[in-house]
Every structure is written in C-alpha cells, then in structure tokens.
Amino acid sequence: MKTTIKILTIILFFGIFSCDLKNENQEYAEMLIEKVETFKKKNKRLPKNVSEFGFTEFIDSPAFYELETDSTYIVWYGLSVGESKIYRSSTKKWSEEG
C-alpha cells in the first residue's frame, strides 16, 4: 500500500510540474510575440533575432523566435520530444506539430 501511494505521489508531482512548465513556456512565448510586434511597430520591420530587443536565446530557452521571411515569423516551444507548439504570424494562430 505504501509503495502504491509513493508511486501515485510521484506521478502526480511530475504531472503538476509538467503543466507548470508548459504554462511558463506559453507565457514566455506570448511575451516574445508582444516584444516582436512592438519592435515591428517601432522599426517598421521584424527583428532578425531576439538580441535586437535585448534578449539572449539559449539552447534551453523556454521558447524561440525565428524569422521566416521579411514579413513573417514563428515563435515556438517544445511540448515533448518531437512535438512543438508553434505560433505563426501569418495566421496569428497556434498549432501543435510533431
């Protein structure tokens, strides 16, 4: 019985932690979109990368910005191995791909 309770507690802990991490990534991604749109209004162009508005992107960043064309970009973050949630500026919609 104690083993079952320990296993269930561990599963619950990882489930809650995973949800918090996804929400944190989503919030960071939405903040990136706001920064990009503000930059675009001010400079009449999209930034080449996040360093143009004072951010640094690392391999373990919560979300990522990528310029696709002169007028479109994506912001994305990983959900699990091989799966991502992607915002496309061309449609202004999120999608899950993988």
PDB file of C-alpha atoms in Angstrom:
ATOM      1  CA  MET A   1       0.000   0.000   0.000  1.00  0.00           C
ATOM      2  CA  LYS A   2       2.797   2.460   0.887  1.00  0.00           C
ATOM      3  CA  THR A   3       4.539   1.730  -2.413  1.00  0.00           C
ATOM      4  CA  THR A   4       1.342   2.469  -4.346  1.00  0.00           C
ATOM      5  CA  ILE A   5       0.909   5.799  -2.538  1.00  0.00           C
ATOM      6  CA  LYS A   6       4.541   6.735  -3.245  1.00  0.00           C
ATOM      7  CA  ILE A   7       4.158   5.911  -6.945  1.00  0.00           C
ATOM      8  CA  LEU A   8       0.923   7.874  -7.236  1.00  0.00           C
ATOM      9  CA  THR A   9       2.503  10.838  -5.432  1.00  0.00           C
ATOM     10  CA  ILE A  10       5.470  10.814  -7.817  1.00  0.00           C
ATOM     11  CA  ILE A  11       3.197  10.623 -10.869  1.00  0.00           C
ATOM     12  CA  LEU A  12       1.058  13.489  -9.537  1.00  0.00           C
ATOM     13  CA  PHE A  13       4.158  15.577  -8.808  1.00  0.00           C
ATOM     14  CA  PHE A  14       5.538  15.136 -12.329  1.00  0.00           C
ATOM     15  CA  GLY A  15       2.123  15.834 -13.846  1.00  0.00           C
ATOM     16  CA  ILE A  16       1.782  19.115 -11.961  1.00  0.00           C
ATOM     17  CA  PHE A  17       5.386  20.102 -12.691  1.00  0.00           C
ATOM     18  CA  SER A  18       4.874  19.379 -16.388  1.00  0.00           C
ATOM     19  CA  CYS A  19       1.746  21.584 -16.517  1.00  0.00           C
ATOM     20  CA  ASP A  20       3.562  24.453 -14.791  1.00  0.00           C
ATOM     21  CA  LEU A  21       6.454  24.162 -17.233  1.00  0.00           C
ATOM     22  CA  LYS A  22       4.119  24.250 -20.256  1.00  0.00           C
ATOM     23  CA  ASN A  23       2.318  27.305 -18.861  1.00  0.00           C
ATOM     24  CA  GLU A  24       5.651  29.003 -18.224  1.00  0.00           C
ATOM     25  CA  ASN A  25       6.782  28.283 -21.782  1.00  0.00           C
ATOM     26  CA  GLN A  26       3.464  29.558 -23.179  1.00  0.00           C
ATOM     27  CA  GLU A  27       3.715  32.779 -21.148  1.00  0.00           C
ATOM     28  CA  TYR A  28       7.288  33.355 -22.305  1.00  0.00           C
ATOM     29  CA  ALA A  29       6.287  32.666 -25.920  1.00  0.00           C
ATOM     30  CA  GLU A  30       3.415  35.159 -25.704  1.00  0.00           C
ATOM     31  CA  MET A  31       5.773  37.750 -24.228  1.00  0.00           C
ATOM     32  CA  LEU A  32       8.166  37.149 -27.151  1.00  0.00           C
ATOM     33  CA  ILE A  33       5.308  37.766 -29.592  1.00  0.00           C
ATOM     34  CA  GLU A  34       4.492  41.055 -27.832  1.00  0.00           C
ATOM     35  CA  LYS A  35       8.153  42.129 -27.998  1.00  0.00           C
ATOM     36  CA  VAL A  36       8.352  41.251 -31.702  1.00  0.00           C
ATOM     37  CA  GLU A  37       5.144  43.144 -32.511  1.00  0.00           C
ATOM     38  CA  THR A  38       6.311  46.193 -30.522  1.00  0.00           C
ATOM     39  CA  PHE A  39       9.657  46.104 -32.336  1.00  0.00           C
ATOM     40  CA  LYS A  40       7.844  45.815 -35.669  1.00  0.00           C
ATOM     41  CA  LYS A  41       5.659  48.877 -34.973  1.00  0.00           C
ATOM     42  CA  LYS A  42       8.618  50.959 -33.815  1.00  0.00           C
ATOM     43  CA  ASN A  43      11.129  49.926 -36.509  1.00  0.00           C
ATOM     44  CA  LYS A  44       8.793  49.103 -39.432  1.00  0.00           C
ATOM     45  CA  ARG A  45      10.418  45.705 -39.805  1.00  0.00           C
ATOM     46  CA  LEU A  46      10.745  42.398 -37.978  1.00  0.00           C
ATOM     47  CA  PRO A  47      13.814  41.738 -35.837  1.00  0.00           C
ATOM     48  CA  LYS A  48      16.393  39.348 -37.270  1.00  0.00           C
ATOM     49  CA  ASN A  49      16.696  37.720 -33.833  1.00  0.00           C
ATOM     50  CA  VAL A  50      15.780  38.336 -30.196  1.00  0.00           C
ATOM     51  CA  SER A  51      19.024  40.177 -29.462  1.00  0.00           C
ATOM     52  CA  GLU A  52      17.613  43.151 -31.375  1.00  0.00           C
ATOM     53  CA  PHE A  53      15.213  43.777 -28.495  1.00  0.00           C
ATOM     54  CA  GLY A  54      17.672  42.875 -25.751  1.00  0.00           C
ATOM     55  CA  PHE A  55      17.082  39.164 -25.207  1.00  0.00           C
ATOM     56  CA  THR A  56      19.507  36.266 -25.410  1.00  0.00           C
ATOM     57  CA  GLU A  57      18.384  32.901 -26.733  1.00  0.00           C
ATOM     58  CA  PHE A  58      19.930  29.779 -25.267  1.00  0.00           C
ATOM     59  CA  ILE A  59      19.501  26.138 -26.209  1.00  0.00           C
ATOM     60  CA  ASP A  60      17.271  25.689 -23.143  1.00  0.00           C
ATOM     61  CA  SER A  61      15.226  28.880 -23.569  1.00  0.00           C
ATOM     62  CA  PRO A  62      11.517  28.476 -22.755  1.00  0.00           C
ATOM     63  CA  ALA A  63      10.553  29.490 -26.320  1.00  0.00           C
ATOM     64  CA  PHE A  64      12.208  30.516 -29.572  1.00  0.00           C
ATOM     65  CA  TYR A  65      11.740  33.191 -32.246  1.00  0.00           C
ATOM     66  CA  GLU A  66      12.524  32.531 -35.894  1.00  0.00           C
ATOM     67  CA  LEU A  67      12.262  34.983 -38.781  1.00  0.00           C
ATOM     68  CA  GLU A  68      10.789  33.156 -41.794  1.00  0.00           C
ATOM     69  CA  THR A  69      10.522  35.944 -44.377  1.00  0.00           C
ATOM     70  CA  ASP A  70      10.794  39.730 -44.253  1.00  0.00           C
ATOM     71  CA  SER A  71       7.168  39.861 -43.106  1.00  0.00           C
ATOM     72  CA  THR A  72       6.524  36.590 -41.230  1.00  0.00           C
ATOM     73  CA  TYR A  73       7.918  34.817 -38.206  1.00  0.00           C
ATOM     74  CA  ILE A  74       7.235  31.916 -35.878  1.00  0.00           C
ATOM     75  CA  VAL A  75       7.524  31.551 -32.125  1.00  0.00           C
ATOM     76  CA  TRP A  76       7.670  28.009 -30.820  1.00  0.00           C
ATOM     77  CA  TYR A  77       8.426  25.837 -27.846  1.00  0.00           C
ATOM     78  CA  GLY A  78       8.743  22.124 -27.254  1.00  0.00           C
ATOM     79  CA  LEU A  79       5.919  20.098 -25.719  1.00  0.00           C
ATOM     80  CA  SER A  80       7.739  16.769 -25.697  1.00  0.00           C
ATOM     81  CA  VAL A  81      10.329  15.005 -27.825  1.00  0.00           C
ATOM     82  CA  GLY A  82       9.419  15.686 -31.449  1.00  0.00           C
ATOM     83  CA  GLU A  83       6.363  17.831 -30.640  1.00  0.00           C
ATOM     84  CA  SER A  84       6.137  21.618 -30.579  1.00  0.00           C
ATOM     85  CA  LYS A  85       3.562  24.333 -30.169  1.00  0.00           C
ATOM     86  CA  ILE A  86       4.058  26.911 -32.903  1.00  0.00           C
ATOM     87  CA  TYR A  87       2.683  30.431 -33.367  1.00  0.00           C
ATOM     88  CA  ARG A  88       2.680  31.605 -36.988  1.00  0.00           C
ATOM     89  CA  SER A  89       2.457  35.362 -37.533  1.00  0.00           C
ATOM     90  CA  SER A  90       0.955  34.782 -40.991  1.00  0.00           C
ATOM     91  CA  THR A  91      -2.178  33.231 -39.440  1.00  0.00           C
ATOM     92  CA  LYS A  92      -1.871  34.644 -35.894  1.00  0.00           C
ATOM     93  CA  LYS A  93      -2.743  31.153 -34.624  1.00  0.00           C
ATOM     94  CA  TRP A  94      -1.099  28.458 -32.517  1.00  0.00           C
ATOM     95  CA  SER A  95      -0.808  24.868 -33.702  1.00  0.00           C
ATOM     96  CA  GLU A  96       0.712  21.690 -32.336  1.00  0.00           C
ATOM     97  CA  GLU A  97       3.061  19.894 -34.692  1.00  0.00           C
ATOM     98  CA  GLY A  98       5.292  16.935 -34.465  1.00  0.00           C
TER      99      GLY A  98
END
